[in-house]
Amino acid sequence: MNEKAQKILKELASLYPDAQPALKFNSPYELLVAVILSAQCTDERVNKVTEVLFKEHNTPEKMLNLSQSELEKYIFSCGFYHNKAAHILSASRDILEKYDGVVPDTLEQLKTLAGVGQKTANVVYAVAFGGDAIAVDTHVFRVSNRLGLAEGKTPAKVEEGLCTVLPKNEWSKAHHYLIYHGRRVCHSQRPDCANCTLKDLCNFYKK
Ligand code: SF4
């Protein structure tokens, strides 16, 4: 790990020692559904929706008791509800048919599920199964680029950069740290650079 990455990681660890996922879940399947719902939506909103949805539909079998339009009614407030409902149902079908109803615990297998992209697979792998992965969401993408920790025009490029510059055993934690920093300090519109303890290490600030 280079010196800059080391300093950033150390500072983020001291700022957010309790960084953890904000999505509520009780099983890998619940997490998978919550992550699909969280695209372009706040975790708070997703938690409200899943609190109701998971009372009756917290396994692939139970989810598939719902039609597309019935599921859409549950998840309407998360936005993009038509696509999200389709993804949840197709992933549930795949889990039942390909994996005997159990969410697979490898990145490769997670990525074979219909409706599950790289980011969702990474989050489920890291958070539900303790695997080493960095999911690049909007916060991780923005903060990594601004700091110059890993630069790239696509999430895949930033993920590749982060995986190169950070040790594997820190990937999952770094993902949460960068999300916290993006939410609390390095906001999309008005980053609070004046109060940011990483400013001396930040490319964006130096410009
Ligand atoms: S100095 Fe500003 S741009 Fe850089 S990480 Fe901090 S808040 Fe974000």
PDB file of C-alpha atoms and ligand atoms in Angstrom:
ATOM      1  CA  MET A   1       0.000   0.000   0.000  1.00  0.00           C
ATOM      2  CA  ASN A   2       1.435   3.415  -0.856  1.00  0.00           C
ATOM      3  CA  GLU A   3       1.911   6.060   1.804  1.00  0.00           C
ATOM      4  CA  LYS A   4      -1.048   8.188   0.737  1.00  0.00           C
ATOM      5  CA  ALA A   5      -3.447   5.233   0.753  1.00  0.00           C
ATOM      6  CA  GLN A   6      -2.121   4.189   4.139  1.00  0.00           C
ATOM      7  CA  LYS A   7      -2.739   7.658   5.613  1.00  0.00           C
ATOM      8  CA  ILE A   8      -6.229   7.902   4.119  1.00  0.00           C
ATOM      9  CA  LEU A   9      -7.216   4.487   5.402  1.00  0.00           C
ATOM     10  CA  LYS A  10      -5.868   5.248   8.873  1.00  0.00           C
ATOM     11  CA  GLU A  11      -7.745   8.544   9.073  1.00  0.00           C
ATOM     12  CA  LEU A  12     -10.991   7.030   7.807  1.00  0.00           C
ATOM     13  CA  ALA A  13     -10.684   4.201  10.331  1.00  0.00           C
ATOM     14  CA  SER A  14     -10.309   6.695  13.153  1.00  0.00           C
ATOM     15  CA  LEU A  15     -13.221   8.820  11.881  1.00  0.00           C
ATOM     16  CA  TYR A  16     -15.622   5.915  11.390  1.00  0.00           C
ATOM     17  CA  PRO A  17     -14.596   3.056  13.679  1.00  0.00           C
ATOM     18  CA  ASP A  18     -18.157   1.717  13.732  1.00  0.00           C
ATOM     19  CA  ALA A  19     -18.806   1.942  10.005  1.00  0.00           C
ATOM     20  CA  GLN A  20     -21.290  -0.702   9.025  1.00  0.00           C
ATOM     21  CA  PRO A  21     -24.044  -1.253   6.485  1.00  0.00           C
ATOM     22  CA  ALA A  22     -27.148   0.856   7.021  1.00  0.00           C
ATOM     23  CA  LEU A  23     -29.450  -1.637   5.300  1.00  0.00           C
ATOM     24  CA  LYS A  24     -31.346  -3.903   7.692  1.00  0.00           C
ATOM     25  CA  PHE A  25     -31.415  -7.619   6.953  1.00  0.00           C
ATOM     26  CA  ASN A  26     -31.593 -10.985   8.695  1.00  0.00           C
ATOM     27  CA  SER A  27     -30.280 -13.273   5.973  1.00  0.00           C
ATOM     28  CA  PRO A  28     -28.184 -13.144   2.790  1.00  0.00           C
ATOM     29  CA  TYR A  29     -31.418 -13.270   0.789  1.00  0.00           C
ATOM     30  CA  GLU A  30     -32.880 -10.262   2.601  1.00  0.00           C
ATOM     31  CA  LEU A  31     -29.634  -8.359   2.020  1.00  0.00           C
ATOM     32  CA  LEU A  32     -29.683  -9.223  -1.670  1.00  0.00           C
ATOM     33  CA  VAL A  33     -33.222  -7.872  -2.044  1.00  0.00           C
ATOM     34  CA  ALA A  34     -32.387  -4.755  -0.008  1.00  0.00           C
ATOM     35  CA  VAL A  35     -29.326  -4.010  -2.136  1.00  0.00           C
ATOM     36  CA  ILE A  36     -31.337  -4.348  -5.358  1.00  0.00           C
ATOM     37  CA  LEU A  37     -33.883  -1.901  -3.903  1.00  0.00           C
ATOM     38  CA  SER A  38     -31.211   0.558  -2.787  1.00  0.00           C
ATOM     39  CA  ALA A  39     -30.159   1.628  -6.296  1.00  0.00           C
ATOM     40  CA  GLN A  40     -30.955   5.351  -6.586  1.00  0.00           C
ATOM     41  CA  CYS A  41     -32.758   5.223  -3.234  1.00  0.00           C
ATOM     42  CA  THR A  42     -31.841   6.001   0.364  1.00  0.00           C
ATOM     43  CA  ASP A  43     -31.137   3.177   2.781  1.00  0.00           C
ATOM     44  CA  GLU A  44     -33.736   4.662   5.160  1.00  0.00           C
ATOM     45  CA  ARG A  45     -36.447   4.331   2.540  1.00  0.00           C
ATOM     46  CA  VAL A  46     -35.357   0.780   1.680  1.00  0.00           C
ATOM     47  CA  ASN A  47     -35.475  -0.199   5.362  1.00  0.00           C
ATOM     48  CA  LYS A  48     -39.038   1.088   5.646  1.00  0.00           C
ATOM     49  CA  VAL A  49     -40.110  -0.877   2.576  1.00  0.00           C
ATOM     50  CA  THR A  50     -38.364  -4.128   3.535  1.00  0.00           C
ATOM     51  CA  GLU A  51     -39.734  -3.977   7.075  1.00  0.00           C
ATOM     52  CA  VAL A  52     -43.170  -4.549   5.556  1.00  0.00           C
ATOM     53  CA  LEU A  53     -42.134  -6.718   2.590  1.00  0.00           C
ATOM     54  CA  PHE A  54     -40.069  -9.194   4.612  1.00  0.00           C
ATOM     55  CA  LYS A  55     -42.884  -9.912   7.092  1.00  0.00           C
ATOM     56  CA  GLU A  56     -44.434 -12.208   4.488  1.00  0.00           C
ATOM     57  CA  HIS A  57     -41.830 -12.490   1.734  1.00  0.00           C
ATOM     58  CA  ASN A  58     -38.344 -13.048   3.109  1.00  0.00           C
ATOM     59  CA  THR A  59     -37.302 -16.138   1.126  1.00  0.00           C
ATOM     60  CA  PRO A  60     -37.118 -16.805  -2.632  1.00  0.00           C
ATOM     61  CA  GLU A  61     -40.112 -19.156  -2.404  1.00  0.00           C
ATOM     62  CA  LYS A  62     -42.245 -16.645  -0.542  1.00  0.00           C
ATOM     63  CA  MET A  63     -41.174 -13.805  -2.835  1.00  0.00           C
ATOM     64  CA  LEU A  64     -42.243 -15.811  -5.858  1.00  0.00           C
ATOM     65  CA  ASN A  65     -45.742 -16.036  -4.408  1.00  0.00           C
ATOM     66  CA  LEU A  66     -46.025 -12.415  -5.517  1.00  0.00           C
ATOM     67  CA  SER A  67     -46.750 -11.414  -9.084  1.00  0.00           C
ATOM     68  CA  GLN A  68     -44.692  -8.639 -10.653  1.00  0.00           C
ATOM     69  CA  SER A  69     -47.483  -6.111 -10.067  1.00  0.00           C
ATOM     70  CA  GLU A  70     -48.054  -7.227  -6.471  1.00  0.00           C
ATOM     71  CA  LEU A  71     -44.359  -6.813  -5.691  1.00  0.00           C
ATOM     72  CA  GLU A  72     -44.326  -3.424  -7.396  1.00  0.00           C
ATOM     73  CA  LYS A  73     -46.975  -2.215  -4.962  1.00  0.00           C
ATOM     74  CA  TYR A  74     -44.711  -3.062  -2.015  1.00  0.00           C
ATOM     75  CA  ILE A  75     -41.615  -1.401  -3.455  1.00  0.00           C
ATOM     76  CA  PHE A  76     -43.170   1.487  -5.375  1.00  0.00           C
ATOM     77  CA  SER A  77     -41.651   4.190  -3.139  1.00  0.00           C
ATOM     78  CA  CYS A  78     -38.075   2.999  -3.818  1.00  0.00           C
ATOM     79  CA  GLY A  79     -38.257   4.238  -7.415  1.00  0.00           C
ATOM     80  CA  PHE A  80     -37.513   2.260 -10.593  1.00  0.00           C
ATOM     81  CA  TYR A  81     -39.965  -0.205  -9.104  1.00  0.00           C
ATOM     82  CA  HIS A  82     -40.744  -1.965 -12.368  1.00  0.00           C
ATOM     83  CA  ASN A  83     -37.132  -2.966 -13.057  1.00  0.00           C
ATOM     84  CA  LYS A  84     -36.380  -3.641  -9.397  1.00  0.00           C
ATOM     85  CA  ALA A  85     -39.385  -5.967  -9.076  1.00  0.00           C
ATOM     86  CA  ALA A  86     -38.317  -7.822 -12.230  1.00  0.00           C
ATOM     87  CA  HIS A  87     -34.750  -8.184 -10.905  1.00  0.00           C
ATOM     88  CA  ILE A  88     -35.892  -9.424  -7.498  1.00  0.00           C
ATOM     89  CA  LEU A  89     -38.189 -12.014  -9.046  1.00  0.00           C
ATOM     90  CA  SER A  90     -35.659 -13.240 -11.594  1.00  0.00           C
ATOM     91  CA  ALA A  91     -32.889 -13.482  -8.979  1.00  0.00           C
ATOM     92  CA  SER A  92     -35.275 -15.372  -6.668  1.00  0.00           C
ATOM     93  CA  ARG A  93     -36.142 -17.787  -9.473  1.00  0.00           C
ATOM     94  CA  ASP A  94     -32.457 -18.396 -10.190  1.00  0.00           C
ATOM     95  CA  ILE A  95     -31.677 -18.986  -6.495  1.00  0.00           C
ATOM     96  CA  LEU A  96     -34.416 -21.600  -6.357  1.00  0.00           C
ATOM     97  CA  GLU A  97     -33.630 -23.290  -9.644  1.00  0.00           C
ATOM     98  CA  LYS A  98     -29.825 -23.147  -9.703  1.00  0.00           C
ATOM     99  CA  TYR A  99     -28.908 -23.104  -6.015  1.00  0.00           C
ATOM    100  CA  ASP A 100     -31.650 -25.067  -4.227  1.00  0.00           C
ATOM    101  CA  GLY A 101     -33.093 -21.940  -2.669  1.00  0.00           C
ATOM    102  CA  VAL A 102     -29.849 -20.860  -0.967  1.00  0.00           C
ATOM    103  CA  VAL A 103     -28.065 -17.618  -1.910  1.00  0.00           C
ATOM    104  CA  PRO A 104     -24.652 -18.696  -3.231  1.00  0.00           C
ATOM    105  CA  ASP A 105     -21.627 -17.518  -1.274  1.00  0.00           C
ATOM    106  CA  THR A 106     -19.089 -16.909  -4.040  1.00  0.00           C
ATOM    107  CA  LEU A 107     -18.746 -13.799  -6.152  1.00  0.00           C
ATOM    108  CA  GLU A 108     -18.773 -15.797  -9.369  1.00  0.00           C
ATOM    109  CA  GLN A 109     -22.030 -17.548  -8.489  1.00  0.00           C
ATOM    110  CA  LEU A 110     -23.685 -14.396  -7.187  1.00  0.00           C
ATOM    111  CA  LYS A 111     -22.969 -12.739 -10.510  1.00  0.00           C
ATOM    112  CA  THR A 112     -24.774 -15.543 -12.350  1.00  0.00           C
ATOM    113  CA  LEU A 113     -28.085 -14.531 -10.749  1.00  0.00           C
ATOM    114  CA  ALA A 114     -30.361 -12.672 -13.129  1.00  0.00           C
ATOM    115  CA  GLY A 115     -30.735  -9.060 -12.089  1.00  0.00           C
ATOM    116  CA  VAL A 116     -27.612  -9.097  -9.904  1.00  0.00           C
ATOM    117  CA  GLY A 117     -24.826  -6.828 -11.123  1.00  0.00           C
ATOM    118  CA  GLN A 118     -21.265  -6.375  -9.971  1.00  0.00           C
ATOM    119  CA  LYS A 119     -22.070  -3.895  -7.183  1.00  0.00           C
ATOM    120  CA  THR A 120     -24.876  -5.974  -5.691  1.00  0.00           C
ATOM    121  CA  ALA A 121     -22.781  -9.134  -5.851  1.00  0.00           C
ATOM    122  CA  ASN A 122     -19.863  -7.378  -4.150  1.00  0.00           C
ATOM    123  CA  VAL A 123     -22.012  -6.044  -1.301  1.00  0.00           C
ATOM    124  CA  VAL A 124     -23.672  -9.404  -0.627  1.00  0.00           C
ATOM    125  CA  TYR A 125     -20.355 -11.240  -0.841  1.00  0.00           C
ATOM    126  CA  ALA A 126     -18.607  -8.817   1.537  1.00  0.00           C
ATOM    127  CA  VAL A 127     -21.405  -8.067   4.007  1.00  0.00           C
ATOM    128  CA  ALA A 128     -23.342 -11.334   4.166  1.00  0.00           C
ATOM    129  CA  PHE A 129     -20.436 -13.734   3.719  1.00  0.00           C
ATOM    130  CA  GLY A 130     -17.440 -11.765   4.995  1.00  0.00           C
ATOM    131  CA  GLY A 131     -15.723 -11.919   1.608  1.00  0.00           C
ATOM    132  CA  ASP A 132     -13.115  -9.465   0.381  1.00  0.00           C
ATOM    133  CA  ALA A 133     -14.727  -7.107  -2.120  1.00  0.00           C
ATOM    134  CA  ILE A 134     -15.226  -3.396  -2.702  1.00  0.00           C
ATOM    135  CA  ALA A 135     -18.612  -2.418  -4.021  1.00  0.00           C
ATOM    136  CA  VAL A 136     -18.355   0.923  -5.809  1.00  0.00           C
ATOM    137  CA  ASP A 137     -21.546   2.878  -5.300  1.00  0.00           C
ATOM    138  CA  THR A 138     -22.010   6.572  -5.956  1.00  0.00           C
ATOM    139  CA  HIS A 139     -20.257   7.616  -2.693  1.00  0.00           C
ATOM    140  CA  VAL A 140     -17.292   5.290  -3.095  1.00  0.00           C
ATOM    141  CA  PHE A 141     -16.934   6.405  -6.707  1.00  0.00           C
ATOM    142  CA  ARG A 142     -17.011  10.119  -5.902  1.00  0.00           C
ATOM    143  CA  VAL A 143     -14.818  10.114  -2.790  1.00  0.00           C
ATOM    144  CA  SER A 144     -12.194   7.799  -4.301  1.00  0.00           C
ATOM    145  CA  ASN A 145     -11.914  10.010  -7.363  1.00  0.00           C
ATOM    146  CA  ARG A 146     -11.765  13.255  -5.411  1.00  0.00           C
ATOM    147  CA  LEU A 147      -9.156  12.003  -3.003  1.00  0.00           C
ATOM    148  CA  GLY A 148      -7.165  10.488  -5.844  1.00  0.00           C
ATOM    149  CA  LEU A 149      -7.208   7.198  -3.971  1.00  0.00           C
ATOM    150  CA  ALA A 150      -8.441   5.487  -7.125  1.00  0.00           C
ATOM    151  CA  GLU A 151      -9.403   7.445 -10.203  1.00  0.00           C
ATOM    152  CA  GLY A 152     -11.548   6.332 -13.089  1.00  0.00           C
ATOM    153  CA  LYS A 153     -14.529   7.237 -15.218  1.00  0.00           C
ATOM    154  CA  THR A 154     -16.442   4.038 -14.443  1.00  0.00           C
ATOM    155  CA  PRO A 155     -17.197   2.132 -11.221  1.00  0.00           C
ATOM    156  CA  ALA A 156     -15.305  -0.851 -12.650  1.00  0.00           C
ATOM    157  CA  LYS A 157     -12.171   1.242 -13.156  1.00  0.00           C
ATOM    158  CA  VAL A 158     -12.390   2.696  -9.627  1.00  0.00           C
ATOM    159  CA  GLU A 159     -12.963  -0.773  -8.170  1.00  0.00           C
ATOM    160  CA  GLU A 160      -9.876  -2.003  -9.992  1.00  0.00           C
ATOM    161  CA  GLY A 161      -7.846   0.945  -8.659  1.00  0.00           C
ATOM    162  CA  LEU A 162      -9.017   0.470  -5.073  1.00  0.00           C
ATOM    163  CA  CYS A 163      -8.266  -3.239  -5.203  1.00  0.00           C
ATOM    164  CA  THR A 164      -4.757  -2.418  -6.407  1.00  0.00           C
ATOM    165  CA  VAL A 165      -3.948   0.261  -3.851  1.00  0.00           C
ATOM    166  CA  LEU A 166      -5.589  -1.274  -0.761  1.00  0.00           C
ATOM    167  CA  PRO A 167      -4.730  -4.587   0.902  1.00  0.00           C
ATOM    168  CA  LYS A 168      -7.346  -7.279   0.359  1.00  0.00           C
ATOM    169  CA  ASN A 169      -8.255  -7.596   4.013  1.00  0.00           C
ATOM    170  CA  GLU A 170      -9.201  -3.884   4.087  1.00  0.00           C
ATOM    171  CA  TRP A 171     -11.445  -3.856   1.002  1.00  0.00           C
ATOM    172  CA  SER A 172     -14.719  -4.435   2.760  1.00  0.00           C
ATOM    173  CA  LYS A 173     -14.019  -1.965   5.568  1.00  0.00           C
ATOM    174  CA  ALA A 174     -12.750   0.664   3.112  1.00  0.00           C
ATOM    175  CA  HIS A 175     -16.047   0.386   1.229  1.00  0.00           C
ATOM    176  CA  HIS A 176     -17.972   1.348   4.372  1.00  0.00           C
ATOM    177  CA  TYR A 177     -15.515   4.100   5.340  1.00  0.00           C
ATOM    178  CA  LEU A 178     -15.802   5.757   1.944  1.00  0.00           C
ATOM    179  CA  ILE A 179     -19.601   5.600   2.054  1.00  0.00           C
ATOM    180  CA  TYR A 180     -19.633   7.222   5.493  1.00  0.00           C
ATOM    181  CA  HIS A 181     -17.269   9.964   4.367  1.00  0.00           C
ATOM    182  CA  GLY A 182     -19.357  10.595   1.268  1.00  0.00           C
ATOM    183  CA  ARG A 183     -22.540  10.852   3.291  1.00  0.00           C
ATOM    184  CA  ARG A 184     -21.208  12.924   6.158  1.00  0.00           C
ATOM    185  CA  VAL A 185     -18.505  15.189   4.713  1.00  0.00           C
ATOM    186  CA  CYS A 186     -17.672  14.751   1.049  1.00  0.00           C
ATOM    187  CA  HIS A 187     -21.162  15.491  -0.237  1.00  0.00           C
ATOM    188  CA  SER A 188     -21.882  15.340  -3.918  1.00  0.00           C
ATOM    189  CA  GLN A 189     -22.909  18.994  -4.311  1.00  0.00           C
ATOM    190  CA  ARG A 190     -21.111  20.818  -1.519  1.00  0.00           C
ATOM    191  CA  PRO A 191     -18.250  18.864  -0.015  1.00  0.00           C
ATOM    192  CA  ASP A 192     -17.358  20.243   3.402  1.00  0.00           C
ATOM    193  CA  CYS A 193     -13.661  20.571   2.572  1.00  0.00           C
ATOM    194  CA  ALA A 194     -13.049  23.198   5.239  1.00  0.00           C
ATOM    195  CA  ASN A 195     -13.877  20.670   7.952  1.00  0.00           C
ATOM    196  CA  CYS A 196     -12.477  17.598   6.232  1.00  0.00           C
ATOM    197  CA  THR A 197      -9.504  16.030   7.982  1.00  0.00           C
ATOM    198  CA  LEU A 198      -8.404  14.447   4.711  1.00  0.00           C
ATOM    199  CA  LYS A 199      -7.948  17.713   2.833  1.00  0.00           C
ATOM    200  CA  ASP A 200      -4.157  17.625   2.944  1.00  0.00           C
ATOM    201  CA  LEU A 201      -4.297  14.306   1.114  1.00  0.00           C
ATOM    202  CA  CYS A 202      -7.039  15.243  -1.333  1.00  0.00           C
ATOM    203  CA  ASN A 203      -6.441  15.973  -5.033  1.00  0.00           C
ATOM    204  CA  PHE A 204      -9.773  17.783  -5.403  1.00  0.00           C
ATOM    205  CA  TYR A 205      -8.996  20.108  -2.504  1.00  0.00           C
ATOM    206  CA  LYS A 206      -5.506  20.856  -3.768  1.00  0.00           C
ATOM    207  CA  LYS A 207      -6.911  21.935  -7.153  1.00  0.00           C
TER     208      LYS A 207
HETATM  209  S1  SF4 B   1     -11.172  17.639   1.064  1.00  0.00           S
HETATM  210 FE1  SF4 B   1     -13.209  17.974   0.197  1.00  0.00          FE
HETATM  211  S2  SF4 B   1     -13.238  16.839  -1.711  1.00  0.00           S
HETATM  212 FE2  SF4 B   1     -11.513  16.070  -0.506  1.00  0.00          FE
HETATM  213  S3  SF4 B   1     -12.329  14.309   0.602  1.00  0.00           S
HETATM  214 FE3  SF4 B   1     -12.529  16.081   1.920  1.00  0.00          FE
HETATM  215  S4  SF4 B   1     -14.592  16.847   1.547  1.00  0.00           S
HETATM  216 FE4  SF4 B   1     -14.074  15.472  -0.145  1.00  0.00          FE
END
